Coordinates of C-alpha atoms and ligand atoms in Angstrom, one line a residue:
M29 CA 18.7 -5.8 -7.4
G30 CA 15.2 -5.3 -6.1
I31 CA 12.4 -3.5 -7.9
L32 CA 12.6 -1.0 -5.0
E33 CA 15.9 0.1 -3.7
V34 CA 16.3 2.5 -0.8
K35 CA 19.9 3.5 0.0
G36 CA 21.1 5.7 2.8
V37 CA 17.8 7.6 3.4
N38 CA 17.8 10.3 6.1
K39 CA 15.0 12.5 7.2
R40 CA 15.0 14.9 9.9
F41 CA 12.0 16.8 11.4
G42 CA 13.8 19.8 13.2
G43 CA 15.9 18.2 15.8
L44 CA 14.3 14.7 15.3
Q45 CA 15.9 12.2 13.2
A46 CA 13.0 10.3 11.8
L47 CA 14.9 8.2 9.4
G48 CA 18.6 7.5 9.9
D49 CA 20.6 5.8 7.1
V50 CA 17.7 3.4 5.9
N51 CA 18.5 0.8 3.4
L52 CA 15.8 -1.4 2.1
S53 CA 15.6 -3.8 -1.0
V54 CA 12.3 -5.0 -2.0
A55 CA 12.5 -8.1 -4.5
E56 CA 10.2 -8.2 -7.3
R57 CA 6.9 -10.1 -6.7
T58 CA 7.3 -10.5 -3.0
V59 CA 5.5 -9.2 -0.1
H60 CA 7.8 -7.3 2.2
A61 CA 6.6 -6.1 5.5
I62 CA 7.9 -3.2 7.4
I63 CA 7.2 -3.4 11.0
G64 CA 8.3 -1.5 14.2
P65 CA 6.8 0.4 17.2
N66 CA 4.9 3.6 17.1
G67 CA 7.1 6.5 15.9
A68 CA 9.7 4.0 14.3
G69 CA 9.5 6.0 11.0
K70 CA 7.2 3.6 9.0
S71 CA 4.9 6.2 7.7
T72 CA 7.8 8.7 7.0
L73 CA 9.5 6.1 5.0
L74 CA 6.4 5.4 3.1
N75 CA 5.9 9.0 2.5
C76 CA 9.3 9.2 1.0
L77 CA 8.5 6.4 -1.4
V78 CA 5.4 8.1 -2.9
G79 CA 6.7 11.6 -3.2
K80 CA 5.0 13.2 -0.2
L81 CA 8.4 13.9 1.5
I82 CA 11.7 14.3 0.1
P83 CA 14.6 12.8 2.1
D84 CA 17.3 15.0 3.3
S85 CA 19.9 12.6 1.6
G86 CA 20.0 9.0 0.2
S87 CA 18.3 7.6 -3.0
V88 CA 15.0 5.7 -3.8
M89 CA 15.0 3.8 -6.9
F90 CA 11.9 2.2 -8.4
D91 CA 12.4 0.0 -11.4
G92 CA 15.8 1.5 -12.1
K93 CA 14.4 5.1 -11.9
S94 CA 14.7 7.7 -9.0
V95 CA 11.5 8.5 -7.5
L96 CA 12.9 11.6 -5.8
G97 CA 11.7 15.0 -6.9
R98 CA 8.7 13.5 -8.7
K99 CA 5.3 14.4 -7.9
P100 CA 2.9 11.9 -6.2
H101 CA 0.9 11.6 -9.5
E102 CA 4.0 11.0 -11.5
I103 CA 5.3 8.2 -9.0
N104 CA 1.7 6.7 -9.5
Q105 CA 2.2 6.6 -13.2
M106 CA 5.6 4.8 -12.7
G107 CA 3.5 2.0 -11.4
I108 CA 3.4 2.6 -7.4
S109 CA -0.1 2.7 -6.0
R110 CA -0.6 3.4 -2.2
V111 CA -3.5 2.1 -0.1
F112 CA -4.3 4.4 2.9
Q113 CA -5.1 3.5 6.4
T114 CA -8.8 4.6 5.8
P115 CA -10.1 3.6 2.3
E116 CA -10.3 6.5 0.0
I117 CA -13.5 6.0 -1.7
F118 CA -16.2 8.1 -2.9
A119 CA -19.1 7.2 -0.4
D120 CA -21.9 8.6 -2.7
L121 CA -21.0 6.8 -5.8
T122 CA -21.7 3.2 -6.6
V123 CA -19.1 0.5 -6.3
L124 CA -18.7 0.2 -10.1
E125 CA -18.6 4.2 -10.5
N126 CA -15.7 4.2 -7.9
V127 CA -13.7 1.6 -9.9
M128 CA -14.4 3.6 -13.2
I129 CA -12.8 6.8 -11.8
P130 CA -9.1 5.6 -11.9
C131 CA -9.6 4.3 -15.4
F132 CA -10.3 7.8 -16.6
A133 CA -7.5 9.2 -14.5
R134 CA -5.3 6.6 -16.2
R135 CA -6.4 7.3 -19.6
D136 CA -5.9 11.2 -19.1
G137 CA -2.6 10.7 -17.4
A138 CA -3.9 12.8 -14.4
F139 CA -6.9 12.9 -12.2
R140 CA -9.5 15.0 -13.8
M141 CA -12.8 16.1 -12.2
H142 CA -14.7 15.8 -15.6
A143 CA -14.2 12.0 -15.0
L144 CA -16.9 12.2 -12.1
R145 CA -19.3 13.7 -14.6
S146 CA -18.8 11.4 -17.5
V147 CA -18.3 8.3 -15.4
R148 CA -21.7 6.8 -16.7
S149 CA -21.2 7.3 -20.4
E150 CA -18.1 5.1 -21.1
G151 CA -18.9 1.7 -22.2
G152 CA -15.3 0.5 -22.5
I153 CA -14.4 1.7 -19.1
R154 CA -17.6 0.3 -17.6
D155 CA -16.3 -3.2 -19.0
Q156 CA -13.0 -2.8 -17.6
A157 CA -14.3 -1.8 -14.2
E158 CA -16.7 -4.8 -14.2
A159 CA -13.9 -7.2 -15.2
M160 CA -12.0 -5.7 -12.1
L161 CA -14.8 -6.1 -9.8
A162 CA -15.3 -9.7 -10.8
D163 CA -11.6 -10.2 -10.2
V164 CA -12.0 -9.2 -6.6
S165 CA -15.4 -11.0 -6.0
M166 CA -17.4 -7.8 -5.8
L167 CA -19.3 -7.8 -9.1
E168 CA -22.7 -8.6 -7.2
K169 CA -22.1 -5.4 -5.3
A170 CA -21.5 -3.1 -8.3
G171 CA -24.6 -1.2 -7.9
A172 CA -24.3 -0.7 -4.1
H173 CA -23.5 2.6 -2.7
A174 CA -19.8 2.5 -1.5
G175 CA -20.7 4.2 1.7
S176 CA -22.9 1.2 2.7
L177 CA -20.0 -1.4 2.5
S178 CA -18.6 -3.3 5.4
R179 CA -15.1 -2.1 6.4
G180 CA -13.6 -5.1 4.8
D181 CA -15.5 -4.6 1.5
K182 CA -14.5 -0.9 1.4
R183 CA -10.8 -2.2 1.6
R184 CA -11.7 -4.7 -1.3
L185 CA -13.1 -1.8 -3.4
E186 CA -10.2 0.5 -2.7
M187 CA -7.9 -2.4 -3.7
A188 CA -9.9 -2.8 -6.9
M189 CA -9.5 1.1 -7.7
C190 CA -5.6 0.6 -7.3
L191 CA -5.4 -2.6 -9.3
V192 CA -7.4 -1.3 -12.1
Q193 CA -4.3 1.0 -12.7
E194 CA -2.2 -2.2 -13.0
P195 CA 0.4 -1.0 -10.5
K196 CA 3.8 -2.9 -10.2
L197 CA 4.2 -2.0 -6.6
L198 CA 1.5 -1.6 -4.0
L199 CA 2.2 0.1 -0.8
L200 CA 0.0 -0.5 2.1
D201 CA 0.0 1.5 5.3
E202 CA -1.8 -0.6 8.0
P203 CA -4.5 -1.9 5.8
T204 CA -6.3 -3.5 8.6
A205 CA -6.0 -0.9 11.2
G206 CA -9.2 -0.6 13.4
M207 CA -10.7 -3.7 11.7
A208 CA -12.9 -6.3 13.2
R209 CA -11.3 -9.8 13.0
A210 CA -13.7 -10.9 10.2
D211 CA -12.9 -7.9 8.1
T212 CA -9.1 -8.4 8.7
N213 CA -9.3 -11.9 7.5
N214 CA -11.4 -10.8 4.5
T215 CA -8.4 -8.4 3.7
I216 CA -5.8 -11.1 4.1
D217 CA -7.7 -13.4 1.8
L218 CA -7.9 -10.6 -0.8
L219 CA -4.2 -9.8 -0.6
K220 CA -3.4 -13.6 -1.0
E221 CA -5.6 -13.7 -4.1
I222 CA -4.0 -10.7 -5.5
K223 CA -0.5 -12.1 -5.0
D224 CA -1.3 -15.3 -6.5
K225 CA -3.1 -13.9 -9.5
R226 CA -0.8 -10.9 -10.5
P227 CA 2.8 -10.1 -11.1
I228 CA 2.7 -7.5 -8.3
T229 CA 5.2 -6.6 -5.6
M230 CA 3.7 -5.5 -2.2
C231 CA 5.3 -3.5 0.6
I232 CA 3.0 -3.6 3.6
I233 CA 3.3 -1.6 7.0
E234 CA 1.4 -3.4 9.6
H235 CA 0.9 -3.6 13.4
D236 CA -1.1 -6.8 13.3
M237 CA 1.3 -9.6 13.4
H238 CA -1.4 -12.1 12.5
V239 CA -1.4 -10.1 9.2
V240 CA 2.2 -9.8 8.8
F241 CA 2.9 -13.6 9.3
S242 CA 0.1 -14.4 7.0
L243 CA 1.5 -12.5 4.1
A244 CA 5.0 -11.4 4.3
E245 CA 8.0 -13.4 2.8
R246 CA 10.5 -10.6 4.1
I247 CA 10.2 -8.5 7.1
T248 CA 12.3 -5.4 8.0
V249 CA 12.0 -4.2 11.6
L250 CA 12.4 -0.6 11.9
A251 CA 13.4 1.1 15.4
Q252 CA 14.1 4.8 15.8
G253 CA 14.3 5.4 12.1
T254 CA 16.8 2.6 11.4
P255 CA 16.3 -0.9 10.1
L256 CA 17.2 -3.1 13.0
I257 CA 16.9 -6.5 11.4
E258 CA 15.7 -7.9 7.9
D259 CA 14.8 -11.6 7.6
T260 CA 12.2 -14.3 6.9
P261 CA 9.1 -14.2 9.1
D262 CA 10.5 -17.6 10.8
N263 CA 13.5 -16.0 11.8
I264 CA 12.0 -12.6 13.0
K265 CA 9.4 -14.6 15.2
G266 CA 10.5 -14.3 18.9
H267 CA 13.8 -12.7 17.7
P268 CA 15.0 -10.9 21.1
K269 CA 16.1 -7.8 19.3
V270 CA 12.6 -7.5 17.9
R271 CA 11.0 -7.9 21.3
E272 CA 13.3 -5.4 22.7
A273 CA 12.4 -2.9 20.0
Y274 CA 8.7 -3.2 20.8
L275 CA 9.2 -3.0 24.6
G276 CA 6.2 -5.1 25.1
E277 CA 4.0 -2.9 22.8
A278 CA 3.1 -5.9 20.6
Q279 CA 3.5 -9.7 20.7
V280 CA 6.0 -10.7 18.2
Ligands
LIG328 N1 5.5 16.1 9.7 C1 6.3 15.7 10.8 N2 6.9 16.7 11.5 C2 7.4 16.6 12.7 N3 7.7 15.2 13.2 C3 7.3 14.3 12.5 C4 6.5 14.4 11.3 N4 6.0 13.2 11.0 C5 6.5 12.3 11.7 N5 7.2 13.0 12.6 C6 8.0 12.3 13.8 O1 8.8 11.3 13.2 C7 8.9 10.2 13.9 C8 8.4 8.9 13.2 O2 7.0 9.1 12.7 P1 6.2 8.0 11.8 O3 7.0 8.0 10.7 O4 4.8 8.6 11.6 O5 6.2 6.7 12.7 P2 5.4 5.5 12.6 O6 4.7 5.5 11.3 O7 6.5 4.4 12.6 O8 4.5 5.3 13.8 C9 8.0 10.3 15.1 O9 8.8 10.8 16.4 C10 6.9 11.4 14.7 O10 6.5 12.1 15.9
LIG329 MG1 2.6 5.3 10.9

């Protein structure tokens, strides 16, 4: 039994079956990648896991509880955090202030705008945010404006904002999309560090096979809304079914 169990999930958009009978089991403390060509249903599946979409049928259980029908912030409180394709940071605030915000949100149980105003006055939260930055090797950039960071460091900061909430499951939707190779490698290193240091499970949607094969322990290939194959990276690499699914779109 995995920490995340998806069973028989279907989702239609009008006449289009975006997800057809999806089953997925993600084991605790593993990195599980979901790959597949454009339009395969990867983002739709992710949106069903975080409460942004409700499947037409099927179940999604996390840590023994159903996520279906819960609001995104409730799912966040259950221990699921999501990292977006473009880092969601506050460009005008400092790196440290960015990490302090989710600490307030967590304490209050929901995101509150007053957190932004009182962000400078809370000693305990400042200490917590500094410790988090040290953990992701960003403490020396604590005073920098978030908007001035490189793409890789923005991703590092966003990750710190997630991890300070101590999620059990981190969902990443193409975390290296549009990045230069150096920033991609920076992100791979960061995710490896996180995995080694924390009791965390990661589910990563990714196009870049270098990232997938550097991190994943299990891979599910989605094609036309249905899992085609699930296996270890060694068995997925060069698998004819996978090549066929991509139709030359990416090198697998
Ligand atoms: N909100 C929506 N309304 C209608 N069709 C959608 C919507 N979201 C996604 N789709 C369609 O569902 C299919 C799967 O999309 P998506 O999950 O974004 O694929 P992927 O992330 O694998 O590229 C695509 O054909 C897409 O056009
Ligand atoms: Mg997508």
